[in-house]
Tab-separated table of C-alpha atoms and ligand atoms in Angstrom:
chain	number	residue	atom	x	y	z
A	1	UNK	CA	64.764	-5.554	111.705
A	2	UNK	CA	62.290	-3.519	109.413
A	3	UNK	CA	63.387	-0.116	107.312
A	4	UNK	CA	61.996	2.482	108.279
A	5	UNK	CA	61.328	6.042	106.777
A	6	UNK	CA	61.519	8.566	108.762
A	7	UNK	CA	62.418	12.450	109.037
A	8	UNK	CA	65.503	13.952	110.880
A	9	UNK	CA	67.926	16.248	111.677
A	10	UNK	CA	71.378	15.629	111.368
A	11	UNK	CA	72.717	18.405	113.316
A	12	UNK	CA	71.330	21.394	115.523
A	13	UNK	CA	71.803	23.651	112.569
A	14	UNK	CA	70.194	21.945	110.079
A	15	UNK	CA	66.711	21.619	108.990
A	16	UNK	CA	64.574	18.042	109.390
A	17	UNK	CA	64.851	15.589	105.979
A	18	UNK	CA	63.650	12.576	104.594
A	19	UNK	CA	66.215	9.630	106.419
A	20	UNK	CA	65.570	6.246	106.738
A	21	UNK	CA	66.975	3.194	109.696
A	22	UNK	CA	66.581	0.158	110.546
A	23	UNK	CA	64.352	-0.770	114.206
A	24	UNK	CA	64.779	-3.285	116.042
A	25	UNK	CA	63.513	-6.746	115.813
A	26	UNK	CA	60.179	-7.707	117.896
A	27	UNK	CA	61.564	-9.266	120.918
A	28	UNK	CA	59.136	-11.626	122.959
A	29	UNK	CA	57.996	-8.614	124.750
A	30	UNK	CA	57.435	-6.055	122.399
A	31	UNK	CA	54.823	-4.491	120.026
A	32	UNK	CA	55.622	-3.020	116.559
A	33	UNK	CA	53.428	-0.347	115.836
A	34	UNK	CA	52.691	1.113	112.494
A	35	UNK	CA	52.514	5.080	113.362
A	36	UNK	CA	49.468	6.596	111.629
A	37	UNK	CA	49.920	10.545	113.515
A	38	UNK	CA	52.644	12.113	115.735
A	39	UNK	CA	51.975	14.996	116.980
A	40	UNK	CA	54.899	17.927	117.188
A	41	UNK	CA	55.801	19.341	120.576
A	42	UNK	CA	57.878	21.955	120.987
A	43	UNK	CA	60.534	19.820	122.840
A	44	UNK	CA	61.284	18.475	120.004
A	45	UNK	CA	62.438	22.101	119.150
A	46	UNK	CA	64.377	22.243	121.960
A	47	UNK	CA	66.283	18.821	121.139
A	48	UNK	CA	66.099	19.501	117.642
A	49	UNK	CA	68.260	22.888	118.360
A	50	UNK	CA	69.981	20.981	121.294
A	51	UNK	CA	68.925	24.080	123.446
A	52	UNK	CA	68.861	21.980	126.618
A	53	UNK	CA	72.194	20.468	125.640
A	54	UNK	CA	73.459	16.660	125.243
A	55	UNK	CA	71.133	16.019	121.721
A	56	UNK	CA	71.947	13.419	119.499
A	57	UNK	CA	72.583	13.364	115.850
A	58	UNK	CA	71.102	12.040	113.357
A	59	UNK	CA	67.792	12.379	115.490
A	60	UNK	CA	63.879	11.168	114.605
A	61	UNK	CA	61.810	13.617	116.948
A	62	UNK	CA	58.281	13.021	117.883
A	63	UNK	CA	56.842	11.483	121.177
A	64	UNK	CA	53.066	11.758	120.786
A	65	UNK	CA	52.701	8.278	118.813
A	66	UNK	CA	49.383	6.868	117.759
A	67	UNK	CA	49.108	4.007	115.903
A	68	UNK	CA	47.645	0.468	114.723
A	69	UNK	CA	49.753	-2.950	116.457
A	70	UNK	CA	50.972	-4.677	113.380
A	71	UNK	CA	53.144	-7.789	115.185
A	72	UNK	CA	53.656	-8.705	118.353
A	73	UNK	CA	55.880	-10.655	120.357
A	74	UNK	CA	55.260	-14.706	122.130
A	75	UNK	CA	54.754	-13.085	125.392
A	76	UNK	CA	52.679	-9.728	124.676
A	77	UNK	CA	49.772	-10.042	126.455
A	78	UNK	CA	47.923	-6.265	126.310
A	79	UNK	CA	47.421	-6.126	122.757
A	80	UNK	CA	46.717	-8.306	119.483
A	81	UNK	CA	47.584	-7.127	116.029
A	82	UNK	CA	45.193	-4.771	114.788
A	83	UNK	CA	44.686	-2.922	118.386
A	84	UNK	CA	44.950	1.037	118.412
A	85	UNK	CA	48.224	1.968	120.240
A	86	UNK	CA	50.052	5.061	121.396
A	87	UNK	CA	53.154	5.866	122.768
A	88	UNK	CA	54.562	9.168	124.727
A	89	UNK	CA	58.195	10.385	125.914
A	90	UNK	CA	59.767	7.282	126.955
A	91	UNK	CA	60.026	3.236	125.858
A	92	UNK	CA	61.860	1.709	129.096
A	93	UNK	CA	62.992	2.484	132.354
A	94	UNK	CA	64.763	0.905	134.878
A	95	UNK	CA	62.062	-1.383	136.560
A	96	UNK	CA	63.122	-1.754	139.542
A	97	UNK	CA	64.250	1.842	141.478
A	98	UNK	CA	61.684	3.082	143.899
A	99	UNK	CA	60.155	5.495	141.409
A	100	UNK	CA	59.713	2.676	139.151
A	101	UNK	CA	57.800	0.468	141.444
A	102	UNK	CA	55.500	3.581	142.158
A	103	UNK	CA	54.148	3.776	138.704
A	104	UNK	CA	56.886	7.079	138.218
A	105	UNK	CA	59.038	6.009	135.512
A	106	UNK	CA	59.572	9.358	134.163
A	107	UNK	CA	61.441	10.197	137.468
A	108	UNK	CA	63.223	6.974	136.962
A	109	UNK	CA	67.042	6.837	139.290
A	110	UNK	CA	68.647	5.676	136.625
A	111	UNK	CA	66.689	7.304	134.216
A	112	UNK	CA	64.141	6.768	131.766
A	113	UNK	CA	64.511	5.275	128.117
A	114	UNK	CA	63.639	8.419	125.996
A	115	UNK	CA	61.347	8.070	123.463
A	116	UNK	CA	64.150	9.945	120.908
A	117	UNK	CA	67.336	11.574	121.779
A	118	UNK	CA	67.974	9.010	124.227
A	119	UNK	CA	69.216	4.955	124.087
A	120	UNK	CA	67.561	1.811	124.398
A	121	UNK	CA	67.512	-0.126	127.305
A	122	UNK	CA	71.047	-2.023	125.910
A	123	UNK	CA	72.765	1.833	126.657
A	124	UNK	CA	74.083	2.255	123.513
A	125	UNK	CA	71.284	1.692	120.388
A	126	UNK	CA	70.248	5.259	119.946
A	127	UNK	CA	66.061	5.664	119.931
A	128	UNK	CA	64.127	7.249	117.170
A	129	UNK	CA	60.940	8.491	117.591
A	130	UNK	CA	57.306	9.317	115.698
A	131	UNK	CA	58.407	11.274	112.540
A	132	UNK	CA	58.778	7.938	111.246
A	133	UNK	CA	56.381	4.906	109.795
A	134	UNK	CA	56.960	2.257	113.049
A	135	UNK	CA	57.871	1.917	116.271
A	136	UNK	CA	59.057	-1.315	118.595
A	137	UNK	CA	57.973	-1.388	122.303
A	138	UNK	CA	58.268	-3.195	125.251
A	139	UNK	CA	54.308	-3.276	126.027
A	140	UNK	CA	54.896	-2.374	129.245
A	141	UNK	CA	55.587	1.093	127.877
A	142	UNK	CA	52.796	1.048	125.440
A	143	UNK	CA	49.289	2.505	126.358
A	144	UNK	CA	46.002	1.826	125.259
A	145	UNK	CA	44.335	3.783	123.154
A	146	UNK	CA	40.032	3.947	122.530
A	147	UNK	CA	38.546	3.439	119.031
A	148	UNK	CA	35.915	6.039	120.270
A	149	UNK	CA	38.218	9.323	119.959
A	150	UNK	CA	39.128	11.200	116.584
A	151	UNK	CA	42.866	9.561	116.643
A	152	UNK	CA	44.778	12.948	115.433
A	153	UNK	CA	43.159	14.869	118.493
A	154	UNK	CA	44.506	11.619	120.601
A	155	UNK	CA	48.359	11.601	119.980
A	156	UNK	CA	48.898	14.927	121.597
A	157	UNK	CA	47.545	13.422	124.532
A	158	UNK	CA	50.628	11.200	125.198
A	159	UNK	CA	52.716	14.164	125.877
A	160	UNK	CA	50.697	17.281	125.913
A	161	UNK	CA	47.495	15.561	127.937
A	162	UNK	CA	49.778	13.842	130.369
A	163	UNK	CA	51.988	16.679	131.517
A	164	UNK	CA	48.779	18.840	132.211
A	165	UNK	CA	46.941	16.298	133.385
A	166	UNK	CA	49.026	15.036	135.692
A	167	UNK	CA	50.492	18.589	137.861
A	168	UNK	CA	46.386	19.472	137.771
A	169	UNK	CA	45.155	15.929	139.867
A	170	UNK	CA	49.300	16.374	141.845
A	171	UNK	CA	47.834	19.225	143.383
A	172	UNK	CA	44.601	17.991	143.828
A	173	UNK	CA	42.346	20.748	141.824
A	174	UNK	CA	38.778	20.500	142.363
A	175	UNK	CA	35.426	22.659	141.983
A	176	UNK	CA	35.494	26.044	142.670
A	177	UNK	CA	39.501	26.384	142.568
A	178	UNK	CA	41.077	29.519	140.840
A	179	UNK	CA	43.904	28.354	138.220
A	180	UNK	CA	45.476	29.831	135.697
A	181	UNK	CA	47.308	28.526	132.709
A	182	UNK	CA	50.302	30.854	131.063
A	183	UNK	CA	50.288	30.197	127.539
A	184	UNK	CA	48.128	28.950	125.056
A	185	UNK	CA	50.053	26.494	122.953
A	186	UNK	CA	49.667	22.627	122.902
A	187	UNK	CA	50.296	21.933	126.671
A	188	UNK	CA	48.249	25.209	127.823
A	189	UNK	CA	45.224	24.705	125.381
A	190	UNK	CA	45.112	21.105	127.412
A	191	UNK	CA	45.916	22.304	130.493
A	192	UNK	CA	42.770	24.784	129.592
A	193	UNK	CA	40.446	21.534	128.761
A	194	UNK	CA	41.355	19.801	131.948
A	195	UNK	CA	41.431	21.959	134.875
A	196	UNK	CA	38.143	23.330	133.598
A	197	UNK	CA	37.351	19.679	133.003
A	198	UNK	CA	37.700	19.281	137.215
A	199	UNK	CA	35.537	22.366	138.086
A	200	UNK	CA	38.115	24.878	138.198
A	201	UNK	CA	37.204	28.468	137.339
A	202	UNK	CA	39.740	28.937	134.650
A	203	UNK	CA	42.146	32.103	133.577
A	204	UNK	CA	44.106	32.021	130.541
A	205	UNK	CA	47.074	34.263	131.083
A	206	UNK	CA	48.300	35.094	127.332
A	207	UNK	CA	50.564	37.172	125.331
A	208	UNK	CA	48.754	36.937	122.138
A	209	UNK	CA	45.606	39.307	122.041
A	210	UNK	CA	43.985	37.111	119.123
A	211	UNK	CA	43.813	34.103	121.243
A	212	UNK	CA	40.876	35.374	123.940
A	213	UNK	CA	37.885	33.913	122.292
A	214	UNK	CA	39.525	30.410	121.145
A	215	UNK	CA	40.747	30.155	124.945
A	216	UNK	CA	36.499	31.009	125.980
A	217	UNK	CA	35.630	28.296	123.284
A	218	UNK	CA	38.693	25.710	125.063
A	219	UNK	CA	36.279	26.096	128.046
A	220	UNK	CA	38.481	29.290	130.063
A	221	UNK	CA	36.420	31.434	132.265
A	222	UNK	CA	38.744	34.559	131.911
A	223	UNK	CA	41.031	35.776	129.789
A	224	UNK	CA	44.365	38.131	130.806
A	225	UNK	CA	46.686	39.489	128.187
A	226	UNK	CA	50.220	39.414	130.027
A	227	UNK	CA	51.558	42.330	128.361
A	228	UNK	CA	48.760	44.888	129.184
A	229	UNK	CA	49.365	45.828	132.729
A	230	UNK	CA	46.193	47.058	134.219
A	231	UNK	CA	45.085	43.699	133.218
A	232	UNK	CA	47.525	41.837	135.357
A	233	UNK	CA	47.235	43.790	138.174
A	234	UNK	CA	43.381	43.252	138.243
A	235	UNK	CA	44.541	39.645	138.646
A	236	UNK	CA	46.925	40.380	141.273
A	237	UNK	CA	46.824	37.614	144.851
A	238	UNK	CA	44.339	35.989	143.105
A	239	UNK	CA	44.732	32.000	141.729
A	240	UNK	CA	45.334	29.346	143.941
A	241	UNK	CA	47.290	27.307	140.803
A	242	UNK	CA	49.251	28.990	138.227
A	243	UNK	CA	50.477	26.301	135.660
A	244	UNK	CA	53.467	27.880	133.269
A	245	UNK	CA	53.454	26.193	130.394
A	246	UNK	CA	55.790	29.131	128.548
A	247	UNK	CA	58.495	27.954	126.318
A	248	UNK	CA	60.960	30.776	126.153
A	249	UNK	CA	62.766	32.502	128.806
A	250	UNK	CA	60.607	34.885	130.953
A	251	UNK	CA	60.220	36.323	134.099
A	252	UNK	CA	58.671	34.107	137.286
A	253	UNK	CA	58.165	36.733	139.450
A	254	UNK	CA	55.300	38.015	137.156
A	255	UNK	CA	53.314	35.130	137.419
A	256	UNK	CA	54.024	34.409	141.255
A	257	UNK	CA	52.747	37.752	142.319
A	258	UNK	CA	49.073	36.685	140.554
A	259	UNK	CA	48.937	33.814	143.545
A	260	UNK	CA	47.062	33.911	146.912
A	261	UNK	CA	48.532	32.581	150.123
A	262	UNK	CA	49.397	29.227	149.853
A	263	UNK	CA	49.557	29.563	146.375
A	264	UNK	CA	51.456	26.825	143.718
A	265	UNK	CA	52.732	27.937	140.476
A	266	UNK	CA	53.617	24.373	138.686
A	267	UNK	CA	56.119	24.958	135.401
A	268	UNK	CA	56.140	22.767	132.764
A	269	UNK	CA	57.188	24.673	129.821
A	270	UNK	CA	61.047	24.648	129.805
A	271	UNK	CA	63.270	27.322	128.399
A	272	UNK	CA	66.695	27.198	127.460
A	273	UNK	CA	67.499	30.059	130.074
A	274	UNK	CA	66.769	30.550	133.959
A	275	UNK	CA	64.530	32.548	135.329
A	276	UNK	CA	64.706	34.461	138.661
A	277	UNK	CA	62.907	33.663	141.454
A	278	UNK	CA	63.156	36.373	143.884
A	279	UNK	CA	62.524	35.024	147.644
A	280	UNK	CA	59.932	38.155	148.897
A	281	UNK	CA	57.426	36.749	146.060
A	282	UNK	CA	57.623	33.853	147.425
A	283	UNK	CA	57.024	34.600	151.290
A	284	UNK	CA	55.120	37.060	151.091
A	285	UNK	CA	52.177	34.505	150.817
A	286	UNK	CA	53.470	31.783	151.656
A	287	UNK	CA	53.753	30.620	147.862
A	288	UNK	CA	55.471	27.741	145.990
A	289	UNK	CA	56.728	26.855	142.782
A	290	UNK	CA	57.329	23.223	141.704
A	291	UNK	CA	58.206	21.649	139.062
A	292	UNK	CA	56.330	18.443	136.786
A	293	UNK	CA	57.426	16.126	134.248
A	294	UNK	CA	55.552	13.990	131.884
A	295	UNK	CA	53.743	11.008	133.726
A	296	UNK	CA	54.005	7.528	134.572
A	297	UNK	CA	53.099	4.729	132.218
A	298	UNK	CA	49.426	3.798	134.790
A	299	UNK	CA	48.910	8.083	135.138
A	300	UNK	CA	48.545	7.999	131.257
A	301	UNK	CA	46.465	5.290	131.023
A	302	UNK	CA	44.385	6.831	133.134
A	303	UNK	CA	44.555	10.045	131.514
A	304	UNK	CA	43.538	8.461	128.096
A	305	UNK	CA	40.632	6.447	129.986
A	306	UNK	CA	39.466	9.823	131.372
A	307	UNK	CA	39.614	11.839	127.501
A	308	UNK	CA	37.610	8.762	126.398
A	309	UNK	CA	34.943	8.914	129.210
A	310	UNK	CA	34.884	12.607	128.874
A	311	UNK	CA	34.782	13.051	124.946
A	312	UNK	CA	38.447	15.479	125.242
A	313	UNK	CA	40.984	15.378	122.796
A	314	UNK	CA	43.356	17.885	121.595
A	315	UNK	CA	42.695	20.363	118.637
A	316	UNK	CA	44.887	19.791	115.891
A	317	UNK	CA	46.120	21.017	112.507
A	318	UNK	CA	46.983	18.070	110.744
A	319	UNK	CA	50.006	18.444	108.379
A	320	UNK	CA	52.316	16.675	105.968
A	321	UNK	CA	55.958	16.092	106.853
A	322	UNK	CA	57.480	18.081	104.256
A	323	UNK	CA	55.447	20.797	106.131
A	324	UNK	CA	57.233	20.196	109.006
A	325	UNK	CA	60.421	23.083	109.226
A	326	UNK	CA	57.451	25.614	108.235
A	327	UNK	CA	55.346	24.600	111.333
A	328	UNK	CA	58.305	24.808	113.516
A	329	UNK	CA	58.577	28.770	112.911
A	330	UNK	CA	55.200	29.189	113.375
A	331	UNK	CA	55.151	27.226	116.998
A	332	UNK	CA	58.289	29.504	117.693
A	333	UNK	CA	55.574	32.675	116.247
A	334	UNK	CA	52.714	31.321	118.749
A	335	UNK	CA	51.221	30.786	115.830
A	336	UNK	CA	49.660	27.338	116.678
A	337	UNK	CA	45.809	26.297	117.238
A	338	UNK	CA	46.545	24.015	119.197
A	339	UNK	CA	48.832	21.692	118.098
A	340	UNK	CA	50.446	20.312	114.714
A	341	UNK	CA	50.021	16.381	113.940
A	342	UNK	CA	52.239	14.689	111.376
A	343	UNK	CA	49.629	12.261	108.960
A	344	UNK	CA	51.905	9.615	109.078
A	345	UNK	CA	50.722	8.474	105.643
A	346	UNK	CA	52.672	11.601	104.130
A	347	UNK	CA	55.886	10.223	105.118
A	348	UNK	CA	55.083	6.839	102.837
A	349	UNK	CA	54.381	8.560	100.045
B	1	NAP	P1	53.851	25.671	122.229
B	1	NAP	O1	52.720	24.929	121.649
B	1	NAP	O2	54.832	26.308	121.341
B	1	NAP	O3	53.225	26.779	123.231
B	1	NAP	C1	53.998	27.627	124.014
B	1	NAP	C2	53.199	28.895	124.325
B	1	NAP	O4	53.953	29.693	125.235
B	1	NAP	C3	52.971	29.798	123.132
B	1	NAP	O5	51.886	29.428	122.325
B	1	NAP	C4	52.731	31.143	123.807
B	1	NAP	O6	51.374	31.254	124.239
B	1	NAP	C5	53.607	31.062	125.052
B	1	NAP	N1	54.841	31.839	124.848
B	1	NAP	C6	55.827	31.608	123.946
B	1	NAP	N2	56.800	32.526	124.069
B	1	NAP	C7	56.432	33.351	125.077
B	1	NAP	C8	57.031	34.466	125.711
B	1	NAP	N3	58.233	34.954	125.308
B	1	NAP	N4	56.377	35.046	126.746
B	1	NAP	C9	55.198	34.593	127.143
B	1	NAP	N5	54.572	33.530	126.581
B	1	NAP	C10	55.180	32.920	125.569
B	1	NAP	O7	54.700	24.726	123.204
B	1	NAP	P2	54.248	23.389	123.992
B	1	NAP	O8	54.452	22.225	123.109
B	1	NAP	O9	52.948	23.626	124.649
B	1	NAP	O10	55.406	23.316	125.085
B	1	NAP	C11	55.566	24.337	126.047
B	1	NAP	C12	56.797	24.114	126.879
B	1	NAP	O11	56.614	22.965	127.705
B	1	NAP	C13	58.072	23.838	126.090
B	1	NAP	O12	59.149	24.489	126.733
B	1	NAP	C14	58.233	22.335	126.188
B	1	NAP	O13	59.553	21.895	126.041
B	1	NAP	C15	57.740	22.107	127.577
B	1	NAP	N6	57.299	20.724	127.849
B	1	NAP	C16	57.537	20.250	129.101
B	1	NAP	C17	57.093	18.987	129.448
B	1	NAP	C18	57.286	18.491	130.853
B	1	NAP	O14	57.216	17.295	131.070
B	1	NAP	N7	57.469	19.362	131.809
B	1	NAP	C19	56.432	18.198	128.511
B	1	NAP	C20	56.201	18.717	127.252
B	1	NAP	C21	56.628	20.002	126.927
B	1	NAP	P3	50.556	32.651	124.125
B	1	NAP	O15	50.535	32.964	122.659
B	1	NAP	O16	49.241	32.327	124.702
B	1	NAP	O17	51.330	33.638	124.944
B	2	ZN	ZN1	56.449	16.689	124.509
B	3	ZN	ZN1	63.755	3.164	137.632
């Protein structure tokens, strides 16, 4: 068992501060890494607030873990002490269900060990996550991380890379395809990188008119800004892939009017409240919406091995801990470029 310091909130209501626990012991199996950034996604707002319900208190957010392996158990064989490390939204999983056994942990039957707000895989130790100086891990769960890549650009990839990247390859996007990301925050700047990354001619569909020529610079082709409506309706029957990445309640049936026939709008980003879907937008053309979570444990790896190859990362603003309630109100302000990572070495200080 090792103290730990971390950050947390004790209750839905209040803000995140300094806590500390004890983890786990390194089991045969496991890796303890020492956390050196964590980036902040804005599920962790939604736990935080428990605006998707069922949080637990006292809880450690943070599932975009990067880090340095500082002991390892008898049996680890993937890494040695010393080896760069990350982990993303979940430490275990059943094994042994069929989604397992296909490399889909995150859709898990019996459901994935969360990375925070969840338990470990004895049902009733509760997990903390990255706001904190360590983490212990099954290396099964743990992915491999290059010592080519700026590291605080790397840990949003463990959450933010993974759930973009892995809806964009689902459907199969290639050269010459139309898709358009809806919001430019740390999923949609990735999703931005990515799909434009594959060939795809790429539309950033925004509500913030100051965020046009960062979204050029991300690599987007176009920009739209949602609220002006002669803009969207130049725009109208025209993507083939519409990925939502929008974290507070809005309206589908904008967004599913802007796809041709055949069309897929993926969601990602997850507000509190439902949306309507109203079936003529749909049939119309023929269109679909479908949902995507996260990504398997060899879908990340593969992720990270394509960043590396590629030279992508995520653009950060790297901040203290103590910073941490302030960036919170500016992610729920839009005002993030693209996404906030936690220097780990704050929290020792
Ligand atoms: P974020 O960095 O805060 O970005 C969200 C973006 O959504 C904002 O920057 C803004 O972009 C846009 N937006 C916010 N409010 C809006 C509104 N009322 N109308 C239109 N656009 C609005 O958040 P994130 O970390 O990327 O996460 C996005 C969502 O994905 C969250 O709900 C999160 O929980 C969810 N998520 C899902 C998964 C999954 O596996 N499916 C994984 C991680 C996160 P503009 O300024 O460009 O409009
Ligand atoms: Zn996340
Ligand atoms: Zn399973």
């Amino acid at each position: 068992m090792s103290n730990t310091k971390a950050y947390a909130a004790q209750s839905a209501t209040s803000l995140l501060a300094p806590f500390s626990f004890n983890r786990r012991a390194v089991e045969a199996h496991d890796v303890q890494i020492e956390i050196l950034y964590c980036g902040v996604c804005h599920s962790d707002i939604h736990q935080v607030r428990n605006e998707w319900g069922g949080s637990i208190f006292p809880m450690v957010p943070g599932h975009e873990i990067v880090g340095r392996v500082a002991q390892v158990g008898n049996h680890v064989k993937k890494f040695k002490i010393g080896d760069l490390a990350g982990v993303g939204c979940f430490v275990d999983s059943c094994r042994e269900c069929p989604q397992c056994k296909a490399g889909l942990e995150q859709y898990c039957e019996v459901g994935m060990n969360s990375t925070y707000n969840g338990y470990e895989k004895d049902g009733k130790t509760p997990t903390y996550g990255g706001y904190s100086t360590n983490i212990v891990v099954d290396e099964n769960y743990v992915l491999k991380i290059s010592e080519k890549l700026q590291l605080t650009g790397v840990a949003p990839l463990l959450c933010a890379g993974i759930t973009t990247y892995s809806p964009l390859r689902h459907v199969g996007v290639k050269k010459g395809d139309k898709v358009a990301v809806v919001g430019l925050g740390g999923l949609g700047h990735m999703a931005v990188k990515f799909a434009s990354s594959f060939g795809a001619e790429v539309t950033m569909l925004s509500s913030s008119p100051t965020k046009e020529a960062g979204a050029k610079k991300l690599g987007a082709h176009h920009f739209v800004l949602t609220s002006d409506a002669k803009q969207l309706n130049a725009v109208k029957n025209k993507f083939d892939v519409i990925l939502n990445t929008v974290s507070a309640p809005h309206q589908y049936a904008t967004y599913l009017n802007l796809l041709t026939v055949n069309g897929t709008m993926i969601v990602v980003g997850a507000p509190p409240k439902p949306s309507e879907v109203p079936a003529l937008n749909l049939i119309i053309k023929r269109r679909s919406i479908v949902g995507s979570l996260i990504g398997g444990i060899a879908e990340t790896q593969e992720m990270l091995d394509y960043c590396a190859e590629c030279n992508i990362v995520s653009d950060v603003e790297v901040i203290d801990i103590s910073y941490i309630n302030q960036a919170y109100e500016r992610m729920l302000k839009n005002d993030v470029r693209y996404r906030f990572v936690i220097d780990i070495a704050s929290l020792k200080k």
